[in-house]
Amino acid sequence: WHSPTTPDIDCINPELKKLDWQYLTHWTHTSYSPWCNETKFDFYKSAIESTDDYSHSAFRGLSRILSTGEICTTRRNIRGNVDVVSFTEIPPNLAIFFMRWRKGLIRHYWEPYGIAVEREALYSIGARPVIYGDENIYDLLDENNRYLFPVSYTHLTLPTN
């Protein structure tokens, strides 16, 4: 097993830029801890028994979401004491800029596996997308929306062209 490399921007289908992206996406990443509702014993057992593909790879994470119909919540890298499932409105052709190794996390932030849900369907049940930016943007946020601003994105910016 090996960690995936960061996708090459030149390999992205140019048709993606033309899409009117009306979805929020939950991108997966490789996990080095148990899934929600999984014991540590089962986690270590699955990791030891992995042969061709690591048991908690990003692809296996997506497969698990699709088979269980459930996305685990987390408080990791979230401001405040709130359980969340992170969804972004960043379209796939720009999401590639977040698919890079993050030394501080000891993993890729996102990997090229995710599930997209229509934005309006998620809004109708109260979901809101992650808010990105620097600390100045965070300071401008209403107290009720600060949990939408992740701890670790303040230095990542999207290209303007």
mmCIF file of C-alpha atoms in Angstrom:
data_model
loop_
_atom_site.group_PDB
_atom_site.id
_atom_site.type_symbol
_atom_site.label_atom_id
_atom_site.label_comp_id
_atom_site.label_asym_id
_atom_site.label_seq_id
_atom_site.Cartn_x
_atom_site.Cartn_y
_atom_site.Cartn_z
ATOM 1 C CA TRP A 1 0.000 0.000 0.000
ATOM 2 C CA HIS A 2 1.168 3.525 -0.690
ATOM 3 C CA SER A 3 -0.144 7.016 -0.145
ATOM 4 C CA PRO A 4 -1.689 8.507 -3.292
ATOM 5 C CA THR A 5 0.148 11.331 -4.977
ATOM 6 C CA THR A 6 -1.406 14.741 -5.386
ATOM 7 C CA PRO A 7 -3.431 14.758 -8.616
ATOM 8 C CA ASP A 8 -1.961 16.771 -11.480
ATOM 9 C CA ILE A 9 -4.098 19.803 -12.419
ATOM 10 C CA ASP A 10 -3.412 19.059 -16.097
ATOM 11 C CA CYS A 11 -5.146 15.685 -15.712
ATOM 12 C CA ILE A 12 -8.461 17.248 -14.693
ATOM 13 C CA ASN A 13 -11.136 16.963 -17.352
ATOM 14 C CA PRO A 14 -11.632 20.517 -18.754
ATOM 15 C CA GLU A 15 -15.372 19.816 -18.984
ATOM 16 C CA LEU A 16 -15.525 20.062 -15.185
ATOM 17 C CA LYS A 17 -14.867 23.820 -15.441
ATOM 18 C CA LYS A 18 -18.030 24.197 -17.520
ATOM 19 C CA LEU A 19 -20.326 22.531 -14.991
ATOM 20 C CA ASP A 20 -22.773 24.611 -12.996
ATOM 21 C CA TRP A 21 -21.796 22.842 -9.762
ATOM 22 C CA GLN A 22 -24.886 22.813 -7.527
ATOM 23 C CA TYR A 23 -23.608 20.274 -5.017
ATOM 24 C CA LEU A 24 -21.870 20.105 -1.681
ATOM 25 C CA THR A 25 -19.177 17.441 -1.524
ATOM 26 C CA HIS A 26 -17.854 15.393 1.357
ATOM 27 C CA TRP A 27 -14.306 14.367 0.362
ATOM 28 C CA THR A 28 -12.767 11.359 2.072
ATOM 29 C CA HIS A 29 -9.225 10.824 3.293
ATOM 30 C CA THR A 30 -7.232 7.909 4.611
ATOM 31 C CA SER A 31 -7.900 7.297 8.294
ATOM 32 C CA TYR A 32 -5.394 6.013 10.827
ATOM 33 C CA SER A 33 -8.015 5.438 13.501
ATOM 34 C CA PRO A 34 -11.262 3.459 13.803
ATOM 35 C CA TRP A 35 -14.354 4.426 11.827
ATOM 36 C CA CYS A 36 -17.267 5.605 13.933
ATOM 37 C CA ASN A 37 -18.921 2.637 15.654
ATOM 38 C CA GLU A 38 -15.803 0.503 15.090
ATOM 39 C CA THR A 39 -13.810 -0.877 18.000
ATOM 40 C CA LYS A 40 -10.052 -0.435 18.202
ATOM 41 C CA PHE A 41 -9.739 -4.206 18.072
ATOM 42 C CA ASP A 42 -11.658 -4.360 14.776
ATOM 43 C CA PHE A 43 -9.632 -1.433 13.402
ATOM 44 C CA TYR A 44 -6.277 -3.062 14.146
ATOM 45 C CA LYS A 45 -7.507 -6.436 12.940
ATOM 46 C CA SER A 46 -8.636 -4.965 9.605
ATOM 47 C CA ALA A 47 -5.343 -3.066 9.220
ATOM 48 C CA ILE A 48 -3.304 -6.224 9.879
ATOM 49 C CA GLU A 49 -5.426 -8.279 7.504
ATOM 50 C CA SER A 50 -5.202 -5.684 4.699
ATOM 51 C CA THR A 51 -3.296 -6.991 1.713
ATOM 52 C CA ASP A 52 -3.712 -5.066 -1.539
ATOM 53 C CA ASP A 53 -5.401 -1.970 -0.112
ATOM 54 C CA TYR A 54 -5.201 -0.428 3.343
ATOM 55 C CA SER A 55 -8.424 -1.121 5.243
ATOM 56 C CA HIS A 56 -9.067 2.553 6.035
ATOM 57 C CA SER A 57 -7.962 4.146 2.763
ATOM 58 C CA ALA A 58 -9.924 7.055 1.293
ATOM 59 C CA PHE A 59 -11.457 4.736 -1.296
ATOM 60 C CA ARG A 60 -12.510 2.259 1.380
ATOM 61 C CA GLY A 61 -13.945 5.186 3.341
ATOM 62 C CA LEU A 62 -16.128 6.132 0.385
ATOM 63 C CA SER A 63 -17.120 2.483 -0.064
ATOM 64 C CA ARG A 64 -18.115 2.340 3.594
ATOM 65 C CA ILE A 65 -20.249 5.488 3.257
ATOM 66 C CA LEU A 66 -22.024 4.006 0.254
ATOM 67 C CA SER A 67 -22.618 0.622 1.905
ATOM 68 C CA THR A 68 -23.795 1.945 5.294
ATOM 69 C CA GLY A 69 -25.476 5.152 4.124
ATOM 70 C CA GLU A 70 -23.684 6.920 6.973
ATOM 71 C CA ILE A 71 -20.938 9.554 7.179
ATOM 72 C CA CYS A 72 -19.147 9.770 10.511
ATOM 73 C CA THR A 73 -19.235 13.061 12.383
ATOM 74 C CA THR A 74 -16.119 14.536 13.927
ATOM 75 C CA ARG A 75 -14.935 17.367 16.146
ATOM 76 C CA ARG A 76 -11.389 17.146 14.815
ATOM 77 C CA ASN A 77 -10.130 20.433 13.328
ATOM 78 C CA ILE A 78 -13.451 22.096 14.189
ATOM 79 C CA ARG A 79 -13.696 25.296 16.183
ATOM 80 C CA GLY A 80 -16.031 24.787 19.107
ATOM 81 C CA ASN A 81 -17.444 21.686 20.665
ATOM 82 C CA VAL A 82 -19.618 20.637 17.702
ATOM 83 C CA ASP A 83 -19.940 17.318 15.881
ATOM 84 C CA VAL A 84 -19.989 17.938 12.132
ATOM 85 C CA VAL A 85 -19.833 16.256 8.753
ATOM 86 C CA SER A 86 -17.830 18.560 6.497
ATOM 87 C CA PHE A 87 -19.248 19.448 3.098
ATOM 88 C CA THR A 88 -17.656 21.929 0.730
ATOM 89 C CA GLU A 89 -19.143 23.853 -2.161
ATOM 90 C CA ILE A 90 -15.763 23.924 -3.910
ATOM 91 C CA PRO A 91 -16.245 22.260 -7.320
ATOM 92 C CA PRO A 92 -14.121 19.224 -8.255
ATOM 93 C CA ASN A 93 -11.871 21.137 -10.664
ATOM 94 C CA LEU A 94 -10.748 23.371 -7.763
ATOM 95 C CA ALA A 95 -10.863 20.717 -5.035
ATOM 96 C CA ILE A 96 -7.627 19.326 -6.441
ATOM 97 C CA PHE A 97 -5.785 22.188 -4.721
ATOM 98 C CA PHE A 98 -6.780 20.675 -1.364
ATOM 99 C CA MET A 99 -5.656 17.166 -2.339
ATOM 100 C CA ARG A 100 -2.163 17.511 -0.981
ATOM 101 C CA TRP A 101 -0.089 16.090 1.807
ATOM 102 C CA ARG A 102 -0.529 17.989 5.060
ATOM 103 C CA LYS A 103 2.523 17.452 7.233
ATOM 104 C CA GLY A 104 0.758 18.632 10.388
ATOM 105 C CA LEU A 105 -2.040 16.110 9.884
ATOM 106 C CA ILE A 106 0.278 13.348 8.667
ATOM 107 C CA ARG A 107 -2.078 12.636 5.759
ATOM 108 C CA HIS A 108 -3.596 14.167 2.655
ATOM 109 C CA TYR A 109 -6.315 16.639 3.539
ATOM 110 C CA TRP A 110 -8.608 15.285 0.846
ATOM 111 C CA GLU A 111 -8.136 12.461 -1.591
ATOM 112 C CA PRO A 112 -9.936 12.063 -4.923
ATOM 113 C CA TYR A 113 -12.935 10.208 -3.472
ATOM 114 C CA GLY A 114 -16.080 11.904 -2.297
ATOM 115 C CA ILE A 115 -19.828 11.994 -2.313
ATOM 116 C CA ALA A 116 -21.716 14.977 -3.723
ATOM 117 C CA VAL A 117 -25.250 15.855 -2.656
ATOM 118 C CA GLU A 118 -27.464 18.529 -4.190
ATOM 119 C CA ARG A 119 -26.874 21.793 -2.342
ATOM 120 C CA GLU A 120 -30.571 22.610 -1.940
ATOM 121 C CA ALA A 121 -31.334 19.156 -0.487
ATOM 122 C CA LEU A 122 -28.673 19.661 2.191
ATOM 123 C CA TYR A 123 -29.722 23.268 2.856
ATOM 124 C CA SER A 124 -33.298 22.084 3.378
ATOM 125 C CA ILE A 125 -32.179 19.960 6.356
ATOM 126 C CA GLY A 126 -30.009 22.701 7.856
ATOM 127 C CA ALA A 127 -26.602 21.840 6.387
ATOM 128 C CA ARG A 128 -24.187 24.626 5.492
ATOM 129 C CA PRO A 129 -20.868 24.462 3.616
ATOM 130 C CA VAL A 130 -17.459 24.933 5.177
ATOM 131 C CA ILE A 131 -16.230 28.550 5.116
ATOM 132 C CA TYR A 132 -12.611 29.060 4.023
ATOM 133 C CA GLY A 133 -10.342 32.048 4.447
ATOM 134 C CA ASP A 134 -7.944 33.741 6.779
ATOM 135 C CA GLU A 135 -8.420 34.792 10.391
ATOM 136 C CA ASN A 136 -9.883 38.145 9.253
ATOM 137 C CA ILE A 137 -12.819 36.293 7.704
ATOM 138 C CA TYR A 138 -13.195 34.183 10.829
ATOM 139 C CA ASP A 139 -13.339 37.328 12.966
ATOM 140 C CA LEU A 140 -16.199 38.670 10.810
ATOM 141 C CA LEU A 141 -18.326 35.552 11.252
ATOM 142 C CA ASP A 142 -21.368 35.513 13.477
ATOM 143 C CA GLU A 143 -20.700 33.419 16.602
ATOM 144 C CA ASN A 144 -23.260 30.829 15.407
ATOM 145 C CA ASN A 145 -21.313 30.231 12.160
ATOM 146 C CA ARG A 146 -17.757 30.037 13.476
ATOM 147 C CA TYR A 147 -17.893 26.242 13.673
ATOM 148 C CA LEU A 148 -18.102 26.263 9.851
ATOM 149 C CA PHE A 149 -14.572 27.691 9.650
ATOM 150 C CA PRO A 150 -12.026 24.861 10.039
ATOM 151 C CA VAL A 151 -8.877 25.247 12.090
ATOM 152 C CA SER A 152 -6.457 24.142 9.398
ATOM 153 C CA TYR A 153 -7.392 25.917 6.165
ATOM 154 C CA THR A 154 -6.316 29.438 6.999
ATOM 155 C CA HIS A 155 -3.180 29.276 4.838
ATOM 156 C CA LEU A 156 -4.666 27.510 1.804
ATOM 157 C CA THR A 157 -5.990 29.641 -0.998
ATOM 158 C CA LEU A 158 -7.592 28.788 -4.290
ATOM 159 C CA PRO A 159 -6.174 30.106 -7.554
ATOM 160 C CA THR A 160 -7.980 33.139 -8.913
ATOM 161 C CA ASN A 161 -7.841 32.173 -12.605
#
